[in-house]
Tab-separated table of C-alpha atoms and ligand atoms in Angstrom:
chain	number	residue	atom	x	y	z
A	1	MET	CA	33.956	-59.731	54.925
A	2	SER	CA	36.867	-58.535	57.054
A	3	ARG	CA	38.913	-55.687	55.631
A	4	HIS	CA	41.934	-57.291	57.311
A	5	PHE	CA	43.496	-60.660	56.462
A	6	THR	CA	44.774	-61.804	59.849
A	7	ASN	CA	42.954	-65.106	60.327
A	8	LEU	CA	40.901	-67.651	58.390
A	9	HIS	CA	37.656	-67.668	60.354
A	10	GLU	CA	36.736	-64.080	59.450
A	11	TRP	CA	36.895	-65.041	55.772
A	12	GLY	CA	35.183	-68.418	55.999
A	13	ALA	CA	34.998	-71.193	53.418
A	14	GLU	CA	33.606	-69.012	50.633
A	15	GLY	CA	35.985	-66.114	51.188
A	16	LEU	CA	39.003	-68.430	51.117
A	17	ALA	CA	37.699	-70.262	48.039
A	18	ARG	CA	37.318	-66.938	46.259
A	19	LEU	CA	40.885	-65.901	47.119
A	20	VAL	CA	42.202	-69.235	45.850
A	21	ASP	CA	40.144	-68.890	42.650
A	22	ARG	CA	41.848	-65.558	42.078
A	23	ALA	CA	45.299	-66.946	42.922
A	24	LEU	CA	44.790	-69.737	40.377
A	25	ALA	CA	43.806	-67.135	37.754
A	26	LEU	CA	46.909	-65.089	38.622
A	27	LYS	CA	49.131	-68.149	38.304
A	28	ALA	CA	47.697	-68.821	34.847
A	29	LYS	CA	48.194	-65.169	33.851
A	30	PRO	CA	51.333	-63.883	35.633
A	31	ASN	CA	51.306	-60.531	33.781
A	32	ALA	CA	48.125	-59.121	35.236
A	33	GLY	CA	48.947	-55.496	34.537
A	34	LEU	CA	49.591	-53.023	37.323
A	35	PRO	CA	46.265	-52.748	39.175
A	36	LEU	CA	48.035	-51.594	42.349
A	37	ALA	CA	50.166	-48.870	40.716
A	38	GLY	CA	50.806	-46.041	43.157
A	39	LYS	CA	50.040	-48.159	46.249
A	40	THR	CA	52.547	-48.792	49.026
A	41	VAL	CA	52.656	-51.792	51.384
A	42	ALA	CA	54.681	-51.880	54.622
A	43	LEU	CA	55.945	-55.366	55.474
A	44	CYS	CA	56.885	-55.385	59.180
A	45	PHE	CA	59.018	-58.282	60.383
A	46	MET	CA	59.723	-59.006	64.044
A	47	ASN	CA	61.209	-62.390	63.016
A	48	PRO	CA	63.134	-63.978	60.134
A	49	SER	CA	61.557	-65.100	56.880
A	50	LEU	CA	62.443	-66.290	53.415
A	51	ARG	CA	59.175	-67.229	51.656
A	52	THR	CA	56.896	-64.689	53.286
A	53	GLN	CA	59.148	-61.706	52.734
A	54	VAL	CA	60.071	-62.572	49.166
A	55	SER	CA	56.559	-63.604	48.107
A	56	PHE	CA	54.997	-60.373	49.373
A	57	GLU	CA	57.737	-58.148	47.972
A	58	ALA	CA	57.534	-59.901	44.595
A	59	ALA	CA	53.715	-59.931	44.595
A	60	ALA	CA	53.459	-56.233	45.413
A	61	ALA	CA	56.040	-55.288	42.791
A	62	ALA	CA	54.421	-57.471	40.103
A	63	LEU	CA	51.073	-55.716	40.647
A	64	GLY	CA	52.640	-52.259	40.539
A	65	ALA	CA	52.707	-51.576	44.296
A	66	HIS	CA	55.819	-50.527	46.206
A	67	PRO	CA	56.761	-52.814	49.116
A	68	ILE	CA	58.691	-51.361	52.059
A	69	THR	CA	60.194	-54.051	54.279
A	70	LEU	CA	60.898	-53.059	57.872
A	71	PHE	CA	62.865	-55.220	60.286
A	72	ILE	CA	61.337	-53.924	63.490
A	73	GLY	CA	63.878	-53.164	66.185
A	74	GLN	CA	66.780	-53.429	63.739
A	75	GLY	CA	66.194	-50.865	60.999
A	76	THR	CA	63.440	-49.233	63.057
A	77	TYR	CA	62.833	-48.495	66.742
A	78	ALA	CA	61.710	-51.461	68.851
A	79	LEU	CA	57.931	-51.319	69.343
A	80	GLU	CA	55.825	-51.442	72.516
A	81	TRP	CA	52.188	-52.539	72.150
A	82	ARG	CA	50.921	-52.827	75.747
A	83	ASP	CA	48.769	-49.944	76.896
A	84	GLY	CA	49.603	-48.022	80.045
A	85	VAL	CA	53.203	-49.175	80.455
A	86	VAL	CA	56.112	-46.923	81.392
A	87	MET	CA	58.410	-47.278	78.398
A	88	ASP	CA	61.715	-47.501	80.232
A	89	GLY	CA	62.886	-50.659	78.417
A	90	LEU	CA	64.211	-51.358	74.910
A	91	ALA	CA	61.128	-50.162	73.025
A	92	ALA	CA	61.398	-46.514	71.997
A	93	GLU	CA	58.120	-46.236	70.070
A	94	HIS	CA	54.535	-47.331	70.782
A	95	VAL	CA	52.199	-48.815	68.202
A	96	ARG	CA	49.707	-46.097	69.168
A	97	GLU	CA	51.920	-43.697	67.204
A	98	ALA	CA	53.814	-46.000	64.828
A	99	VAL	CA	50.786	-47.726	63.299
A	100	PRO	CA	48.750	-44.559	62.589
A	101	VAL	CA	51.898	-42.981	61.106
A	102	LEU	CA	52.464	-45.989	58.834
A	103	SER	CA	48.758	-45.905	57.929
A	104	ARG	CA	49.093	-42.315	56.710
A	105	MET	CA	52.006	-43.310	54.438
A	106	CYS	CA	51.045	-46.801	53.269
A	107	ASP	CA	47.933	-48.481	51.847
A	108	ALA	CA	48.310	-51.739	53.796
A	109	LEU	CA	50.377	-52.986	56.738
A	110	ALA	CA	51.594	-56.556	57.077
A	111	LEU	CA	53.114	-57.991	60.245
A	112	ARG	CA	55.055	-61.088	61.273
A	113	CYS	CA	55.180	-61.550	65.049
A	114	PHE	CA	56.041	-64.973	66.462
A	115	PRO	CA	55.044	-65.828	70.053
A	116	GLU	CA	57.516	-65.182	72.848
A	117	GLY	CA	57.257	-68.808	73.991
A	118	LYS	CA	57.096	-68.239	77.752
A	119	ASP	CA	53.385	-68.139	78.616
A	120	TRP	CA	50.716	-69.423	76.213
A	121	ALA	CA	47.967	-67.475	78.003
A	122	VAL	CA	49.844	-64.280	77.076
A	123	ASP	CA	50.989	-65.365	73.610
A	124	LYS	CA	47.531	-66.499	72.527
A	125	GLN	CA	46.244	-62.928	72.952
A	126	ASP	CA	48.278	-61.999	69.834
A	127	GLY	CA	48.842	-58.611	71.458
A	128	LEU	CA	50.983	-56.923	68.810
A	129	LEU	CA	48.888	-58.095	65.868
A	130	ASN	CA	45.669	-57.012	67.540
A	131	ALA	CA	47.222	-53.652	68.414
A	132	PHE	CA	48.041	-53.229	64.701
A	133	ARG	CA	44.408	-54.028	63.869
A	134	ARG	CA	43.123	-51.563	66.464
A	135	HIS	CA	45.324	-48.641	65.501
A	136	ALA	CA	45.588	-49.093	61.713
A	137	THR	CA	43.361	-47.126	59.376
A	138	VAL	CA	44.347	-49.347	56.421
A	139	PRO	CA	44.069	-53.145	55.967
A	140	VAL	CA	46.352	-55.342	58.098
A	141	ILE	CA	47.725	-58.679	56.873
A	142	SER	CA	49.145	-61.323	59.212
A	143	LEU	CA	52.427	-62.755	57.996
A	144	GLU	CA	52.260	-65.251	60.929
A	145	SER	CA	51.425	-64.594	64.546
A	146	ALA	CA	51.083	-66.825	67.604
A	147	LEU	CA	47.660	-68.064	66.582
A	148	GLY	CA	47.917	-68.526	62.853
A	149	HIS	CA	49.592	-68.221	59.487
A	150	PRO	CA	46.650	-67.503	57.183
A	151	CYS	CA	48.786	-66.637	54.137
A	152	GLN	CA	50.507	-70.023	54.378
A	153	ALA	CA	47.150	-71.773	54.732
A	154	LEU	CA	45.828	-70.028	51.627
A	155	ALA	CA	48.803	-71.287	49.592
A	156	ASP	CA	48.280	-74.737	51.110
A	157	LEU	CA	44.637	-74.778	50.028
A	158	MET	CA	45.637	-73.681	46.530
A	159	THR	CA	48.217	-76.498	46.365
A	160	ILE	CA	45.630	-79.076	47.434
A	161	ARG	CA	43.040	-77.775	44.973
A	162	GLU	CA	45.564	-78.047	42.132
A	163	ARG	CA	45.647	-81.790	42.815
A	164	MET	CA	42.232	-82.823	44.082
A	165	GLU	CA	38.746	-81.708	44.953
A	166	PRO	CA	39.277	-81.376	48.721
A	167	ARG	CA	35.814	-82.256	50.009
A	168	ARG	CA	35.784	-85.426	52.150
A	169	LYS	CA	39.414	-86.303	51.358
A	170	LYS	CA	41.443	-87.274	54.443
A	171	PHE	CA	43.783	-84.482	55.585
A	172	LEU	CA	46.353	-85.698	58.091
A	173	LEU	CA	48.225	-83.176	60.220
A	174	ALA	CA	51.203	-85.258	61.355
A	175	TRP	CA	53.242	-84.033	64.330
A	176	ALA	CA	56.963	-84.184	63.543
A	177	PRO	CA	60.047	-83.967	65.798
A	178	HIS	CA	62.130	-80.833	66.367
A	179	ILE	CA	64.942	-79.686	68.624
A	180	LYS	CA	62.863	-76.713	69.827
A	181	ALA	CA	59.296	-76.002	70.869
A	182	SER	CA	57.901	-74.774	67.557
A	183	PRO	CA	54.912	-72.408	67.330
A	184	GLN	CA	51.310	-73.535	66.883
A	185	ALA	CA	50.528	-71.081	64.067
A	186	VAL	CA	51.096	-73.180	60.953
A	187	PRO	CA	49.488	-76.417	62.197
A	188	SER	CA	46.518	-74.488	63.584
A	189	SER	CA	45.884	-72.674	60.309
A	190	ALA	CA	46.502	-75.855	58.297
A	191	VAL	CA	43.773	-77.846	60.071
A	192	GLU	CA	41.387	-74.882	60.048
A	193	MET	CA	41.955	-74.466	56.303
A	194	ALA	CA	41.334	-78.195	55.710
A	195	ALA	CA	38.154	-78.134	57.789
A	196	LEU	CA	36.838	-75.047	55.965
A	197	ALA	CA	37.579	-76.808	52.656
A	198	GLY	CA	35.332	-79.697	53.746
A	199	MET	CA	38.124	-82.232	54.245
A	200	ASP	CA	38.059	-85.070	56.774
A	201	VAL	CA	40.598	-83.890	59.352
A	202	THR	CA	42.880	-86.083	61.480
A	203	VAL	CA	45.348	-84.562	63.940
A	204	LEU	CA	48.068	-87.124	64.759
A	205	ARG	CA	50.158	-86.101	67.740
A	206	PRO	CA	51.905	-87.560	70.812
A	207	GLU	CA	50.096	-87.323	74.161
A	208	GLY	CA	50.402	-83.800	75.590
A	209	TYR	CA	50.661	-82.109	72.183
A	210	ASP	CA	47.095	-80.999	71.590
A	211	LEU	CA	46.566	-77.784	69.673
A	212	ASP	CA	44.854	-74.858	71.353
A	213	VAL	CA	41.288	-75.595	72.383
A	214	SER	CA	39.800	-72.571	70.572
A	215	VAL	CA	41.349	-73.671	67.266
A	216	MET	CA	40.138	-77.227	67.764
A	217	GLY	CA	36.661	-75.901	68.517
A	218	ARG	CA	36.534	-74.054	65.198
A	219	VAL	CA	37.880	-77.106	63.342
A	220	ARG	CA	35.283	-79.367	64.962
A	221	ALA	CA	32.477	-76.908	64.141
A	222	ALA	CA	33.599	-76.548	60.504
A	223	CYS	CA	33.785	-80.337	60.083
A	224	GLU	CA	30.322	-80.749	61.608
A	225	ALA	CA	28.956	-78.056	59.305
A	226	SER	CA	30.265	-79.792	56.176
A	227	GLY	CA	29.520	-83.338	57.350
A	228	ALA	CA	33.236	-84.202	57.431
A	229	LYS	CA	35.018	-86.379	59.991
A	230	PHE	CA	37.285	-84.945	62.677
A	231	GLU	CA	39.561	-86.933	64.964
A	232	VAL	CA	42.591	-86.456	67.205
A	233	THR	CA	44.722	-89.548	67.684
A	234	GLY	CA	48.108	-90.828	68.829
A	235	ASP	CA	47.831	-93.994	66.713
A	236	ILE	CA	50.441	-93.483	63.998
A	237	ARG	CA	49.396	-96.350	61.690
A	238	ALA	CA	45.697	-95.489	61.882
A	239	GLY	CA	46.458	-91.821	61.369
A	240	TYR	CA	48.373	-92.348	58.136
A	241	ALA	CA	45.951	-94.973	56.802
A	242	GLY	CA	43.832	-93.628	53.956
A	243	ALA	CA	45.260	-90.102	54.044
A	244	ARG	CA	45.239	-88.156	50.766
A	245	VAL	CA	47.237	-85.278	52.243
A	246	VAL	CA	50.006	-85.627	54.826
A	247	TYR	CA	50.900	-82.236	56.286
A	248	ALA	CA	53.948	-82.585	58.520
A	249	LYS	CA	54.661	-79.983	61.175
A	250	SER	CA	56.254	-79.809	64.567
A	251	TRP	CA	54.726	-77.824	67.399
A	252	GLY	CA	55.491	-77.442	71.068
A	253	SER	CA	53.425	-78.833	73.921
A	254	LEU	CA	51.043	-76.364	75.541
A	255	GLU	CA	51.360	-78.400	78.762
A	256	ARG	CA	55.140	-77.854	78.850
A	257	TYR	CA	55.085	-74.541	76.999
A	258	GLY	CA	58.404	-73.417	75.559
A	259	GLN	CA	60.181	-76.707	76.350
A	260	ALA	CA	61.793	-78.724	73.568
A	261	PRO	CA	60.100	-82.023	72.682
A	262	ASP	CA	61.542	-85.158	74.284
A	263	ALA	CA	64.287	-86.626	72.052
A	264	ALA	CA	62.665	-90.047	72.511
A	265	LEU	CA	59.857	-88.867	70.206
A	266	ARG	CA	62.233	-88.404	67.266
A	267	GLU	CA	62.452	-91.889	65.852
A	268	PRO	CA	58.793	-92.940	66.159
A	269	TRP	CA	57.377	-89.642	64.895
A	270	ARG	CA	59.739	-88.764	62.037
A	271	VAL	CA	57.912	-88.779	58.681
A	272	THR	CA	59.276	-91.660	56.634
A	273	ALA	CA	58.611	-93.335	53.297
A	274	SER	CA	57.288	-96.378	55.150
A	275	LYS	CA	54.690	-94.226	56.934
A	276	LEU	CA	53.717	-92.541	53.663
A	277	ALA	CA	53.213	-96.009	52.172
A	278	LEU	CA	50.295	-96.490	54.599
A	279	THR	CA	48.353	-93.648	52.951
A	280	ASP	CA	46.085	-93.576	49.925
A	281	ASP	CA	48.831	-92.194	47.646
A	282	ALA	CA	48.980	-88.995	49.702
A	283	ILE	CA	50.744	-85.830	48.708
A	284	PHE	CA	53.335	-84.672	51.231
A	285	MET	CA	53.156	-81.072	52.418
A	286	HIS	CA	55.322	-78.883	54.633
A	287	CYS	CA	55.369	-75.097	54.903
A	288	LEU	CA	59.212	-74.904	54.944
A	289	PRO	CA	61.788	-74.339	56.244
A	290	VAL	CA	62.219	-77.994	57.176
A	291	ARG	CA	64.960	-79.748	59.131
A	292	ARG	CA	65.880	-82.664	56.886
A	293	GLY	CA	66.465	-85.994	58.555
A	294	LEU	CA	65.057	-84.776	61.869
A	295	LYS	CA	61.432	-84.132	60.924
A	296	VAL	CA	61.263	-85.866	57.574
A	297	GLU	CA	63.341	-88.409	55.668
A	298	ASP	CA	65.122	-87.038	52.617
A	299	SER	CA	63.431	-89.688	50.448
A	300	VAL	CA	60.026	-88.181	51.327
A	301	LEU	CA	61.054	-84.574	50.713
A	302	ASP	CA	62.765	-85.466	47.443
A	303	GLY	CA	60.221	-88.071	46.359
A	304	PRO	CA	57.325	-87.873	43.901
A	305	SER	CA	54.705	-87.243	46.606
A	306	SER	CA	56.354	-84.063	47.836
A	307	VAL	CA	54.684	-80.785	46.797
A	308	VAL	CA	56.656	-78.512	49.119
A	309	ILE	CA	58.195	-76.391	46.359
A	310	ASP	CA	54.808	-75.858	44.706
A	311	GLN	CA	53.433	-74.881	48.110
A	312	ALA	CA	56.164	-72.274	48.430
A	313	GLU	CA	55.594	-70.975	44.884
A	314	ASN	CA	51.896	-70.640	45.628
A	315	ARG	CA	52.763	-68.182	48.405
A	316	LEU	CA	53.485	-65.722	45.570
A	317	HIS	CA	50.169	-66.197	43.766
A	318	THR	CA	48.107	-66.130	46.951
A	319	ALA	CA	49.969	-63.039	48.188
A	320	LYS	CA	48.937	-61.311	44.954
A	321	ALA	CA	45.343	-62.446	45.495
A	322	VAL	CA	45.289	-61.049	49.062
A	323	LEU	CA	46.821	-57.721	48.024
A	324	LEU	CA	44.354	-57.355	45.144
A	325	GLU	CA	41.405	-58.215	47.375
A	326	LEU	CA	42.376	-55.667	50.022
A	327	LEU	CA	43.763	-52.857	47.879
A	328	ALA	CA	42.481	-52.863	44.317
A	329	THR	CA	39.764	-50.451	43.346
A	330	GLN	CA	39.356	-52.210	39.992
A	331	VAL	CA	40.411	-55.774	39.194
A	332	PRO	CA	40.781	-56.965	35.578
A	333	GLU	CA	37.800	-59.141	34.619
A	334	GLU	CA	39.922	-62.213	33.855
A	335	LEU	CA	41.102	-62.151	37.472
A	336	CYS	CA	37.523	-62.321	38.776
A	337	PRO	CA	36.601	-65.964	38.161
A	338	THR	CA	33.151	-66.917	39.378
A	339	SER	CA	33.711	-68.572	42.723
A	340	SER	CA	33.640	-72.345	42.787
A	341	ALA	CA	32.457	-71.912	46.410
A	342	ARG	CA	34.278	-75.067	47.385
B	1	LIG	N1	56.531	-70.870	55.393
B	1	LIG	C1	57.002	-69.635	55.709
B	1	LIG	O1	56.265	-68.779	56.210
B	1	LIG	O2	58.288	-69.445	55.381
B	1	LIG	P1	59.202	-68.247	55.916
B	1	LIG	O3	59.295	-68.396	57.407
B	1	LIG	O4	60.512	-68.424	55.217
B	1	LIG	O5	58.546	-66.954	55.563
């Protein structure tokens, strides 16, 4: 088991199921005592956030830990992570010093670092996050990087499990329009989570919008291992047909990296009530924030199928589960449910 929580594949199906079991127990028993009293967690943000920042601050505080939120480059010095560079630019501090210093003062480090959006070959290295992992002497948590958003995926799995046994249910990742080239992190983690949970996975996207090949390889392998189906299609009607979960997300093309999607894709690809009607009474999921009317019709977001607010709430419970897993020396027995090993 990884001592960091920066991706899904190091935790695997059983590790994720165990974290969700604990998150469900925490949701049922919000006053879990203060098992992390005396601990300190540094939350480092290179980019904006609402849910991630608030869920981790609230989770840490509820368990007795002290969260310190740092807006890197605003309240702190801008950070360099590349080795061997002459630091004559904006960055005044290197992670080689900053991360060991934070490790001496804090019990865990969490980092949000979106991709730059210029060169996927560079962005997919997740340079800053991996530099944190290399130089930290305490656990590192990803709060979203170029390659994934594992904390979001954990809350997504919890939200699905609250409504259905996931195995062999059809999970549809539905590409949705946007005015910008959005990152690949959330959709990549969403399909990897669904595959690890044993769901049949369909990725519905316009031509030229495939997800990164390494992510798709892991999804394919996980589906093969569980006997689930895996398909990538551009057929909108077939994609929605029979889905039990519709997970809407926009992401940019890797072929035209950093360029906004063609406006002609907006109307055909927007998530609408009529598309949802093609499903098998699917729940509608989105990580938020969402651009109403552009990606998704209001009637879908506000309708009975939408679970987006529960998804967001579950960020709190799963954040507690991750912090407990990485930091607690002793966990109350009622928060250690025997794993359902889903
Ligand atoms: N879904 C999510 O990570 O939300 P924030 O960007 O607001 O943290």
